[in-house]
Each structure stands twice: as C-alpha cells, then as structure tokens.
C-alpha cells in the first residue's frame, strides 16, 4: 500500500492505494472531483523528497505528499 | 539551526540568544530578517501550517550552501495563530564578511517565500482562510494534472 | 535615529529596544545589520573616530530616502575602542514590505562604508594604527591637490 | 578668519587663515609638506557640507574640514 497525503489547505483525508508508480496515481487523482484545481498547482514529494517527473516507481510503504502553493513568513 | 514555535516568536530573546551563541565564532556580520504581522485587509492575525520533514531538508540544503561560503544560517518560524503586530518569522545569516551576508539573506528569504512548505491563512471573524492569492506554487508543481 | 556610544554596543539591548519602539508602527520587515570585530591580523581590537556633524547630515539624507519608500532606518555606532568579538555597528531598516527592506539595508550599508565620516584604527601592541588600506576616499576627494 | 580642521588620522592642528575662497586654501596647503599625500585622498567640507569643486567663496567665521579616507563599521 502507498499512503497519499494532502498537505496544508487541501481539505482531504489521506488515501491508501495499491499503486506502483506516479502515473497510476495521476490517473486516479485526475478522476477525483474533490481535488478540483489542486492538481495543477501542487508539487509532489515521495518519501519527503520533491520529485519533478512522473518517472518514479513506488513500493509498499512509500508515502506520496501533495504540496499546494506556499506562503511562509 | 531551525526552530519552530507554537504561536508568536519572542523576537528579542531569539535575537539575543543567536547573537550570544556565535559571539566567539569570529563572524564579522550578523543579519537577521524579522517578519511581523501587518494590520491590513481587516485581518485579526495569520495562521500557519508547517510540513516539517520537507522544511528541514530544504533548510539543510541552504545550510550547506551557507557553509560553502563560510557562513551559517538560523531560522525560527511560528506554527498556528499569530496576532497583529506579533512576529512569525526570523531568518539570520552570520558570515565573516558583509557582502556574503547581505547577498545571502536576500537569496535565502526569497527562496523561503517561494519554496518552504508553509501555508498561510488569514484569521477573519474567527475563520481561517487560506491566503491563496499571496501563495506561490512550488517549482515543478502540476505534474499530476 | 542615530545613536553614538563610547566603546562597544550592547547589541541585544539595542535590537530589543528598536523592535519594541516600532512594534505598533505596522512594519512587516525589520532587518538589522550587526558588525562585530573579527580576530584577524593579530589585532587586539579596533578604535573609531567619528565626525558627528557630517555623519548626522549623511544619515538624515538616507532617512529621507527611506521615508520616500515608507521605510525608516536606525543606526548605532561606537566611538573609541572596541575589543575583539565586540560589536561596533548596527544599522536597521523597518519597512512595510520585504523587498524594500532587503534592497535598502544593502544600499545603506554599502554607502555607509564608502561615505560615512568615520575613521578606523587597528589596536596593536597598545598602538592605534590608521587602517589606511581598508579605507575609502569619499567621492569628490582630491580637489585641493 | 577661516578655520581649517584636519579630521581623523591627519595629525595636524587646526589653522586660522585670512582667505576668501578654496583656491587660496589649495595653494597654501599644497606648500605644506606636513600634509604629504592627504590632499589627494581627502574630501572637503565647508561649514559641514561636502563640496565638489573649488568654486566656493569663504567668509569670516567659515569652517573648512578635510576628511581623509573613511572606514566605519
């Protein structure tokens, strides 16, 4: 199982999914109306490291995080 | 060193402690940047969510850049609610020479604004409203869309 | 506000007092620059001469530039002897927005180094030796030669 | 009388001179071996305002200051 977390203002509970790469995750989340615009503006981290492409394998126990636009300070 | 606090920062105490920690480290320049909540747009204050694991790795990569120039950085940030005229953010650079320090604090604060995994909310009428218009998408966002 | 002190500056006390003075002024950014005496070239410390009348008019011209951007500056400097690891200089800018503050502190500190009528001496073996090699001729120098 | 002051590291006592402009002052100081290199590197203020040319009249009671290279901080 891969755990998918939605950070900050994305009001959505974590998911536990049987997926093996980010492409599969993209297809699942694109069908989720609840996410609305967040997919376009969010960055993605796998096991707390930001990734810049979908070419990323996932294995059991991995964590994927979606990070919406930030504003610290 | 990265410090997170619940609520507002005690700015004088933090500035003093950092100054004293490095008093014998032979740095010639110490530049803190202090961010304070302004009274604007009828807000009562701001509130912050922080995602610590990525904030720590982001901070550590900047600490390594600082070390490469003989400098160090320190940072403090609030979690949760911070009211008007209270402070939520301090970033500081210590460096042997002034040019490195002046350039570093600018670059650090700007990248902090663009990249640090912290989310800001306006506090209005007791509600917590995401500051969407002032937020910046992290570089590389949108790959899942 | 320009403050001159005999000997080293009490940095934590000055940073705290300035922060509290402007706590309700609605500035979003406060950036102090603190200069500390480094242990180098076998010096025991530094010593400073200050010519106040021209320092004050130089400072006031910068205060007017700051006001034009909605900002203010504060400065403290030592006169006489300051020993190793003590601090002799604090310049600070307060401004509503961070970009103005980051750019202003850089420009102010650089012009301070090039123009403020202050002379620096190394303290070595009890002697006071003019730091000629680190000094900068004020713009327009040499008209009498 | 015009008072001429030498600031900072220039080790020289003030002068009181009967002069009416900076050109006269320049001629007098150029003949003063004690000043050595200082004239080339010093800025000039009249009544605590920096001046950028010798076209400056002086009157009784005026103060001229020589400011050698600076290094605050």
Tab-separated table of C-alpha atoms in Angstrom:
chain	number	residue	atom	x	y	z
A	1	UNK	CA	0.000	0.000	0.000
A	2	UNK	CA	1.121	3.550	-0.777
A	3	UNK	CA	-0.080	6.338	1.503
A	4	UNK	CA	-1.094	9.607	-0.208
A	5	UNK	CA	-1.282	12.752	1.947
A	6	UNK	CA	-2.772	16.150	1.127
A	7	UNK	CA	-0.962	18.966	2.912
A	8	UNK	CA	-1.923	22.455	4.095
A	9	UNK	CA	-5.202	23.819	2.789
A	10	UNK	CA	-6.221	20.744	0.730
A	11	UNK	CA	-9.157	19.502	2.781
A	12	UNK	CA	-8.918	15.820	2.034
A	13	UNK	CA	-8.190	12.743	4.133
A	14	UNK	CA	-5.162	10.569	3.274
A	15	UNK	CA	-5.610	7.691	0.826
A	16	UNK	CA	-4.130	4.180	0.935
A	17	UNK	CA	-3.694	2.915	-2.636
A	18	UNK	CA	-2.366	-0.199	-4.377
A	19	UNK	CA	-0.193	1.557	-6.977
A	20	UNK	CA	3.342	1.030	-8.303
A	21	UNK	CA	4.177	4.387	-9.871
A	22	UNK	CA	3.159	8.059	-10.032
A	23	UNK	CA	1.455	7.652	-13.420
A	24	UNK	CA	-1.123	5.374	-11.815
A	25	UNK	CA	-1.603	7.905	-9.024
A	26	UNK	CA	-2.092	10.737	-11.557
A	27	UNK	CA	-4.890	8.788	-13.301
A	28	UNK	CA	-6.667	8.072	-10.014
A	29	UNK	CA	-6.446	11.663	-8.735
A	30	UNK	CA	-7.487	13.165	-12.100
A	31	UNK	CA	-10.785	11.339	-11.647
A	32	UNK	CA	-11.310	12.786	-8.165
A	33	UNK	CA	-13.593	15.843	-8.431
A	34	UNK	CA	-12.883	16.719	-4.809
A	35	UNK	CA	-9.360	17.816	-5.796
A	36	UNK	CA	-10.540	20.440	-8.277
A	37	UNK	CA	-7.702	22.823	-9.183
A	38	UNK	CA	-5.232	21.492	-6.614
A	39	UNK	CA	-3.517	19.049	-9.014
A	40	UNK	CA	-2.440	21.894	-11.314
A	41	UNK	CA	-0.862	23.941	-8.539
A	42	UNK	CA	0.554	21.280	-6.221
A	43	UNK	CA	4.069	19.886	-6.034
A	44	UNK	CA	4.676	16.212	-5.298
A	45	UNK	CA	7.045	14.596	-2.807
A	46	UNK	CA	7.837	10.888	-2.487
A	47	UNK	CA	9.039	9.935	0.987
A	48	UNK	CA	9.522	13.663	1.693
A	49	UNK	CA	11.710	14.358	-1.333
A	50	UNK	CA	10.244	16.607	-4.034
A	51	UNK	CA	10.057	14.966	-7.475
A	52	UNK	CA	9.943	16.710	-10.836
A	53	UNK	CA	8.558	13.998	-13.105
A	54	UNK	CA	6.151	11.038	-13.049
A	55	UNK	CA	9.004	8.603	-13.807
A	56	UNK	CA	9.079	7.369	-10.260
A	57	UNK	CA	8.423	3.812	-9.087
A	58	UNK	CA	6.532	3.299	-5.832
A	59	UNK	CA	6.763	0.371	-3.448
A	60	UNK	CA	4.807	-0.858	-0.452
A	61	UNK	CA	5.134	1.586	2.463
A	62	UNK	CA	6.035	4.626	0.356
A	63	UNK	CA	4.468	7.983	1.146
A	64	UNK	CA	3.382	10.497	-1.513
A	65	UNK	CA	2.594	14.087	-0.441
A	66	UNK	CA	0.834	16.835	-2.384
A	67	UNK	CA	2.063	20.341	-1.530
A	68	UNK	CA	-0.201	23.211	-2.636
A	69	UNK	CA	1.132	26.798	-3.134
A	70	UNK	CA	3.136	28.042	-0.147
A	71	UNK	CA	3.473	31.319	1.700
A	72	UNK	CA	5.677	31.311	4.774
A	73	UNK	CA	6.925	34.296	6.718
B	1	UNK	CA	19.527	25.593	13.273
B	2	UNK	CA	15.796	25.567	12.587
B	3	UNK	CA	13.343	26.348	15.390
B	4	UNK	CA	9.555	26.022	15.277
B	5	UNK	CA	7.295	27.610	17.897
B	6	UNK	CA	3.599	27.403	18.683
B	7	UNK	CA	2.310	30.946	18.167
B	8	UNK	CA	4.257	34.215	18.063
B	9	UNK	CA	8.053	34.437	18.352
B	10	UNK	CA	9.797	36.133	21.275
B	11	UNK	CA	11.951	38.209	18.907
B	12	UNK	CA	14.272	39.978	21.406
B	13	UNK	CA	15.038	36.695	23.196
B	14	UNK	CA	15.802	34.816	19.963
B	15	UNK	CA	17.978	37.615	18.509
B	16	UNK	CA	19.903	37.803	21.795
B	17	UNK	CA	20.410	34.038	22.105
B	18	UNK	CA	21.614	33.685	18.496
B	19	UNK	CA	23.988	36.658	18.930
B	20	UNK	CA	25.442	35.120	22.088
B	21	UNK	CA	25.693	31.622	20.569
B	22	UNK	CA	28.008	32.989	17.856
B	23	UNK	CA	29.778	35.640	19.958
B	24	UNK	CA	33.129	33.835	19.757
B	25	UNK	CA	32.727	32.291	16.295
B	26	UNK	CA	34.577	35.195	14.628
B	27	UNK	CA	31.789	36.225	12.268
B	28	UNK	CA	32.001	39.899	11.266
B	29	UNK	CA	28.402	40.267	10.073
B	30	UNK	CA	25.077	39.126	11.595
B	31	UNK	CA	21.915	39.965	9.649
B	32	UNK	CA	18.546	38.840	10.979
B	33	UNK	CA	15.366	39.350	8.952
B	34	UNK	CA	12.265	39.656	11.171
B	35	UNK	CA	8.776	39.273	9.699
B	36	UNK	CA	5.863	40.831	11.615
B	37	UNK	CA	2.104	40.563	11.002
B	38	UNK	CA	0.786	43.791	9.454
B	39	UNK	CA	-2.659	45.222	10.115
B	40	UNK	CA	-4.192	45.079	6.621
B	41	UNK	CA	-7.273	43.696	4.867
B	42	UNK	CA	-9.153	43.678	8.194
B	43	UNK	CA	-7.385	40.549	9.404
B	44	UNK	CA	-7.156	39.681	13.094
B	45	UNK	CA	-3.962	37.736	12.537
B	46	UNK	CA	-2.439	34.961	10.461
B	47	UNK	CA	-2.186	31.231	10.998
B	48	UNK	CA	0.434	28.820	9.663
B	49	UNK	CA	0.651	25.130	8.792
B	50	UNK	CA	4.199	23.761	8.560
B	51	UNK	CA	5.254	20.468	6.988
B	52	UNK	CA	8.366	19.743	8.979
B	53	UNK	CA	10.084	16.880	7.082
B	54	UNK	CA	10.444	18.859	3.850
B	55	UNK	CA	11.072	22.146	5.658
B	56	UNK	CA	14.031	20.523	7.416
B	57	UNK	CA	15.546	19.130	4.219
B	58	UNK	CA	15.012	22.483	2.432
B	59	UNK	CA	16.705	24.273	5.349
B	60	UNK	CA	19.606	21.811	5.441
B	61	UNK	CA	20.317	22.342	1.744
B	62	UNK	CA	20.588	26.107	2.414
B	63	UNK	CA	22.780	25.468	5.450
B	64	UNK	CA	25.158	23.574	3.156
B	65	UNK	CA	25.212	26.476	0.679
B	66	UNK	CA	25.997	28.823	3.570
B	67	UNK	CA	28.813	26.586	4.851
B	68	UNK	CA	30.403	26.602	1.393
B	69	UNK	CA	30.794	30.382	1.822
B	70	UNK	CA	31.997	30.192	5.417
B	71	UNK	CA	28.612	31.365	6.700
B	72	UNK	CA	25.788	29.873	8.764
B	73	UNK	CA	22.039	30.439	8.877
B	74	UNK	CA	19.476	30.212	11.645
B	75	UNK	CA	15.737	30.317	11.288
B	76	UNK	CA	12.684	30.455	13.557
B	77	UNK	CA	9.053	30.179	12.441
B	78	UNK	CA	5.649	30.050	14.053
B	79	UNK	CA	3.037	27.287	13.811
B	80	UNK	CA	-0.625	28.093	14.398
B	81	UNK	CA	-2.011	31.556	15.139
B	82	UNK	CA	-0.015	34.792	15.282
B	83	UNK	CA	-1.869	38.026	16.008
B	84	UNK	CA	-1.435	41.554	14.550
B	85	UNK	CA	1.941	43.173	15.271
B	86	UNK	CA	3.379	39.874	16.520
B	87	UNK	CA	6.236	38.207	14.613
B	88	UNK	CA	6.128	34.819	12.900
B	89	UNK	CA	9.492	34.561	11.138
B	90	UNK	CA	13.174	35.227	11.778
B	91	UNK	CA	15.946	34.206	9.392
B	92	UNK	CA	19.536	35.163	10.127
B	93	UNK	CA	22.891	34.794	8.450
B	94	UNK	CA	26.286	35.015	10.154
B	95	UNK	CA	29.308	35.423	7.909
B	96	UNK	CA	32.921	36.597	8.122
B	97	UNK	CA	32.316	39.334	5.545
B	98	UNK	CA	29.446	41.706	4.903
B	99	UNK	CA	28.955	41.124	1.127
B	100	UNK	CA	28.319	37.396	1.603
B	101	UNK	CA	25.883	38.130	4.424
B	102	UNK	CA	23.952	40.813	2.519
B	103	UNK	CA	23.597	38.666	-0.601
B	104	UNK	CA	22.807	35.504	1.335
B	105	UNK	CA	19.978	36.897	3.471
B	106	UNK	CA	18.279	38.224	0.328
B	107	UNK	CA	18.568	34.948	-1.604
B	108	UNK	CA	17.539	32.882	1.427
B	109	UNK	CA	14.445	34.937	2.275
B	110	UNK	CA	13.282	34.964	-1.367
B	111	UNK	CA	13.674	31.198	-1.763
B	112	UNK	CA	11.974	30.711	1.606
B	113	UNK	CA	8.955	32.588	0.240
B	114	UNK	CA	8.919	30.519	-2.966
B	115	UNK	CA	9.758	27.049	-1.663
B	116	UNK	CA	9.409	26.471	2.092
B	117	UNK	CA	6.459	24.122	2.805
B	118	UNK	CA	4.463	26.529	4.963
B	119	UNK	CA	0.851	27.546	4.357
B	120	UNK	CA	-0.626	30.854	5.468
B	121	UNK	CA	-4.212	31.594	6.453
B	122	UNK	CA	-5.914	34.904	7.228
B	123	UNK	CA	-7.800	34.998	10.510
B	124	UNK	CA	-11.049	36.910	9.900
B	125	UNK	CA	-14.190	36.805	12.036
B	126	UNK	CA	-12.796	33.716	13.741
B	127	UNK	CA	-12.391	31.897	10.397
B	128	UNK	CA	-9.137	30.523	8.952
B	129	UNK	CA	-8.992	31.427	5.226
B	130	UNK	CA	-6.172	30.113	3.003
B	131	UNK	CA	-4.142	33.066	1.598
B	132	UNK	CA	-4.388	31.683	-1.933
B	133	UNK	CA	-3.652	34.935	-3.781
B	134	UNK	CA	-0.384	35.522	-1.891
B	135	UNK	CA	0.819	31.918	-2.232
B	136	UNK	CA	3.352	30.596	-4.734
B	137	UNK	CA	3.279	27.189	-6.427
B	138	UNK	CA	6.495	25.293	-5.621
B	139	UNK	CA	8.762	24.832	-8.647
B	140	UNK	CA	7.748	21.681	-10.524
B	141	UNK	CA	4.106	21.821	-9.435
B	142	UNK	CA	1.389	20.361	-11.635
B	143	UNK	CA	2.989	17.066	-12.709
B	144	UNK	CA	-0.051	15.075	-11.571
B	145	UNK	CA	-2.542	17.175	-13.610
C	1	UNK	CA	17.541	57.807	14.725
C	2	UNK	CA	21.324	57.855	15.030
C	3	UNK	CA	22.986	56.741	18.264
C	4	UNK	CA	26.683	57.020	19.151
C	5	UNK	CA	28.217	55.146	22.082
C	6	UNK	CA	31.588	55.222	23.800
C	7	UNK	CA	33.017	51.725	23.295
C	8	UNK	CA	31.201	48.522	22.338
C	9	UNK	CA	27.470	48.317	21.624
C	10	UNK	CA	25.051	46.345	23.801
C	11	UNK	CA	23.599	44.549	20.763
C	12	UNK	CA	20.739	42.563	22.388
C	13	UNK	CA	19.514	45.665	24.259
C	14	UNK	CA	19.563	47.877	21.155
C	15	UNK	CA	17.867	45.268	18.918
C	16	UNK	CA	15.173	44.776	21.553
C	17	UNK	CA	14.573	48.493	22.116
C	18	UNK	CA	14.298	49.220	18.366
C	19	UNK	CA	11.931	46.261	17.869
C	20	UNK	CA	9.705	47.485	20.705
C	21	UNK	CA	9.808	51.114	19.542
C	22	UNK	CA	8.278	50.077	16.201
C	23	UNK	CA	6.075	47.244	17.492
C	24	UNK	CA	2.859	49.125	16.651
C	25	UNK	CA	4.111	51.008	13.564
C	26	UNK	CA	2.795	48.319	11.199
C	27	UNK	CA	6.104	47.495	9.525
C	28	UNK	CA	6.203	43.961	8.124
C	29	UNK	CA	10.001	43.666	7.866
C	30	UNK	CA	12.795	44.592	10.292
C	31	UNK	CA	16.365	43.915	9.140
C	32	UNK	CA	19.266	44.845	11.398
C	33	UNK	CA	22.867	44.516	10.206
C	34	UNK	CA	25.312	43.935	13.086
C	35	UNK	CA	29.055	44.426	12.623
C	36	UNK	CA	31.394	42.636	15.033
C	37	UNK	CA	35.189	42.918	15.438
C	38	UNK	CA	36.900	39.859	13.947
C	39	UNK	CA	40.082	38.314	15.314
C	40	UNK	CA	42.457	38.806	12.361
C	41	UNK	CA	45.870	40.332	11.613
C	42	UNK	CA	46.827	39.964	15.284
C	43	UNK	CA	44.765	42.981	16.326
C	44	UNK	CA	43.585	43.464	19.914
C	45	UNK	CA	40.612	45.492	18.752
C	46	UNK	CA	39.631	48.500	16.654
C	47	UNK	CA	39.199	52.147	17.501
C	48	UNK	CA	36.967	54.720	15.802
C	49	UNK	CA	36.932	58.483	15.294
C	50	UNK	CA	33.534	59.902	14.302
C	51	UNK	CA	32.870	63.365	12.884
C	52	UNK	CA	29.329	63.912	14.068
C	53	UNK	CA	28.127	66.983	12.119
C	54	UNK	CA	28.640	65.365	8.709
C	55	UNK	CA	27.603	61.915	9.936
C	56	UNK	CA	24.282	63.381	11.050
C	57	UNK	CA	23.619	65.131	7.719
C	58	UNK	CA	24.635	61.979	5.787
C	59	UNK	CA	22.291	59.914	7.970
C	60	UNK	CA	19.419	62.394	7.590
C	61	UNK	CA	19.698	62.253	3.789
C	62	UNK	CA	19.304	58.451	3.978
C	63	UNK	CA	16.401	58.785	6.403
C	64	UNK	CA	14.665	60.949	3.782
C	65	UNK	CA	15.299	58.322	1.086
C	66	UNK	CA	13.818	55.692	3.417
C	67	UNK	CA	10.748	57.811	4.177
C	68	UNK	CA	10.108	58.193	0.436
C	69	UNK	CA	9.656	54.390	0.343
C	70	UNK	CA	7.568	54.228	3.509
C	71	UNK	CA	10.532	52.877	5.495
C	72	UNK	CA	12.711	54.109	8.359
C	73	UNK	CA	16.324	53.472	9.352
C	74	UNK	CA	18.089	53.367	12.705
C	75	UNK	CA	21.810	53.257	13.303
C	76	UNK	CA	24.159	52.840	16.259
C	77	UNK	CA	27.958	53.175	16.132
C	78	UNK	CA	30.835	53.094	18.567
C	79	UNK	CA	33.373	55.835	19.269
C	80	UNK	CA	36.788	54.924	20.692
C	81	UNK	CA	37.982	51.403	21.404
C	82	UNK	CA	36.057	48.180	20.700
C	83	UNK	CA	37.716	44.859	21.533
C	84	UNK	CA	37.705	41.527	19.659
C	85	UNK	CA	34.279	39.866	19.327
C	86	UNK	CA	32.523	43.030	20.483
C	87	UNK	CA	30.233	44.928	18.098
C	88	UNK	CA	30.724	48.485	16.837
C	89	UNK	CA	27.922	48.969	14.311
C	90	UNK	CA	24.204	48.284	13.904
C	91	UNK	CA	22.139	49.580	11.015
C	92	UNK	CA	18.482	48.619	10.708
C	93	UNK	CA	15.659	49.191	8.288
C	94	UNK	CA	11.948	48.843	9.012
C	95	UNK	CA	9.602	48.733	6.051
C	96	UNK	CA	6.072	47.599	5.213
C	97	UNK	CA	7.359	45.123	2.591
C	98	UNK	CA	10.334	42.792	2.461
C	99	UNK	CA	11.758	43.756	-0.979
C	100	UNK	CA	12.193	47.399	0.029
C	101	UNK	CA	13.846	46.352	3.293
C	102	UNK	CA	16.236	43.839	1.666
C	103	UNK	CA	17.345	46.311	-1.001
C	104	UNK	CA	17.572	49.236	1.390
C	105	UNK	CA	19.773	47.581	4.010
C	106	UNK	CA	22.246	46.577	1.280
C	107	UNK	CA	22.422	50.050	-0.299
C	108	UNK	CA	22.601	51.773	3.097
C	109	UNK	CA	25.411	49.591	4.485
C	110	UNK	CA	27.463	49.931	1.283
C	111	UNK	CA	27.128	53.725	1.198
C	112	UNK	CA	27.904	53.834	4.917
C	113	UNK	CA	31.201	52.059	4.183
C	114	UNK	CA	32.022	54.457	1.322
C	115	UNK	CA	30.814	57.777	2.725
C	116	UNK	CA	30.187	57.951	6.476
C	117	UNK	CA	32.826	60.183	8.159
C	118	UNK	CA	34.235	57.541	10.493
C	119	UNK	CA	37.902	56.539	10.720
C	120	UNK	CA	39.092	53.122	11.816
C	121	UNK	CA	42.325	52.241	13.615
C	122	UNK	CA	43.810	48.849	14.447
C	123	UNK	CA	44.803	48.382	18.073
C	124	UNK	CA	48.136	46.507	18.124
C	125	UNK	CA	50.623	46.345	20.995
C	126	UNK	CA	48.791	49.267	22.593
C	127	UNK	CA	49.211	51.425	19.471
C	128	UNK	CA	46.425	52.986	17.385
C	129	UNK	CA	47.261	52.465	13.682
C	130	UNK	CA	45.077	54.048	10.947
C	131	UNK	CA	43.521	51.290	8.773
C	132	UNK	CA	44.632	53.037	5.599
C	133	UNK	CA	44.453	50.000	3.296
C	134	UNK	CA	40.813	49.259	4.212
C	135	UNK	CA	39.685	52.882	3.949
C	136	UNK	CA	37.862	54.509	1.024
C	137	UNK	CA	38.318	58.081	-0.224
C	138	UNK	CA	34.977	59.909	-0.071
C	139	UNK	CA	33.549	60.718	-3.512
C	140	UNK	CA	34.966	64.057	-4.725
C	141	UNK	CA	38.211	63.722	-2.759
C	142	UNK	CA	41.382	65.408	-4.038
C	143	UNK	CA	40.051	68.803	-5.126
C	144	UNK	CA	42.665	70.625	-3.034
C	145	UNK	CA	45.607	68.722	-4.560
D	1	UNK	CA	39.421	84.394	9.678
D	2	UNK	CA	38.600	80.969	8.256
D	3	UNK	CA	39.227	77.914	10.445
D	4	UNK	CA	40.700	74.842	8.710
D	5	UNK	CA	40.351	71.484	10.502
D	6	UNK	CA	42.054	68.170	9.732
D	7	UNK	CA	39.899	65.209	10.690
D	8	UNK	CA	40.559	61.616	11.706
D	9	UNK	CA	44.090	60.348	11.149
D	10	UNK	CA	45.561	63.589	9.749
D	11	UNK	CA	47.846	64.551	12.610
D	12	UNK	CA	47.764	68.331	12.225
D	13	UNK	CA	46.487	71.179	14.390
D	14	UNK	CA	43.748	73.465	13.002
D	15	UNK	CA	44.781	76.568	11.063
D	16	UNK	CA	43.260	80.084	11.183
D	17	UNK	CA	43.729	81.711	7.750
D	18	UNK	CA	42.836	85.025	6.082
D	19	UNK	CA	41.442	83.574	2.831
D	20	UNK	CA	38.367	84.289	0.699
D	21	UNK	CA	37.985	81.110	-1.341
D	22	UNK	CA	39.067	77.476	-1.633
D	23	UNK	CA	41.568	78.207	-4.410
D	24	UNK	CA	43.622	80.265	-1.956
D	25	UNK	CA	43.397	77.439	0.565
D	26	UNK	CA	44.567	74.909	-2.035
D	27	UNK	CA	47.692	76.978	-2.789
D	28	UNK	CA	48.564	77.316	0.897
D	29	UNK	CA	48.063	73.613	1.687
D	30	UNK	CA	49.946	72.469	-1.443
D	31	UNK	CA	53.005	74.190	0.035
D	32	UNK	CA	52.620	72.380	3.362
D	33	UNK	CA	54.952	69.355	3.369
D	34	UNK	CA	53.359	68.107	6.568
D	35	UNK	CA	50.214	67.161	4.611
D	36	UNK	CA	52.040	64.804	2.232
D	37	UNK	CA	49.539	62.574	0.402
D	38	UNK	CA	46.484	63.651	2.372
D	39	UNK	CA	45.403	66.348	-0.112
D	40	UNK	CA	44.991	63.786	-2.908
D	41	UNK	CA	42.797	61.475	-0.851
D	42	UNK	CA	40.801	63.892	1.290
D	43	UNK	CA	37.325	65.286	0.712
D	44	UNK	CA	36.500	68.886	1.652
D	45	UNK	CA	33.563	70.261	3.613
D	46	UNK	CA	32.652	73.924	4.097
D	47	UNK	CA	30.595	74.504	7.241
D	48	UNK	CA	29.991	70.742	7.417
D	49	UNK	CA	28.676	70.403	3.873
D	50	UNK	CA	30.807	68.432	1.399
D	51	UNK	CA	31.845	70.440	-1.678
D	52	UNK	CA	32.823	69.036	-5.053
D	53	UNK	CA	34.722	71.976	-6.599
D	54	UNK	CA	36.980	74.862	-5.598
D	55	UNK	CA	34.396	77.410	-6.795
D	56	UNK	CA	33.394	78.257	-3.260
D	57	UNK	CA	33.689	81.672	-1.606
D	58	UNK	CA	34.667	81.811	2.051
D	59	UNK	CA	33.800	84.487	4.612
D	60	UNK	CA	34.906	85.356	8.109
D	61	UNK	CA	33.856	82.626	10.545
D	62	UNK	CA	33.589	79.836	7.961
D	63	UNK	CA	34.951	76.383	8.769
D	64	UNK	CA	36.700	74.141	6.226
D	65	UNK	CA	37.257	70.452	7.081
D	66	UNK	CA	39.492	67.904	5.372
D	67	UNK	CA	38.132	64.344	5.504
D	68	UNK	CA	40.650	61.584	4.727
D	69	UNK	CA	39.549	58.078	3.532
D	70	UNK	CA	36.869	56.565	5.758
D	71	UNK	CA	36.116	53.094	7.120
D	72	UNK	CA	33.200	52.820	9.518
D	73	UNK	CA	31.544	49.655	10.733
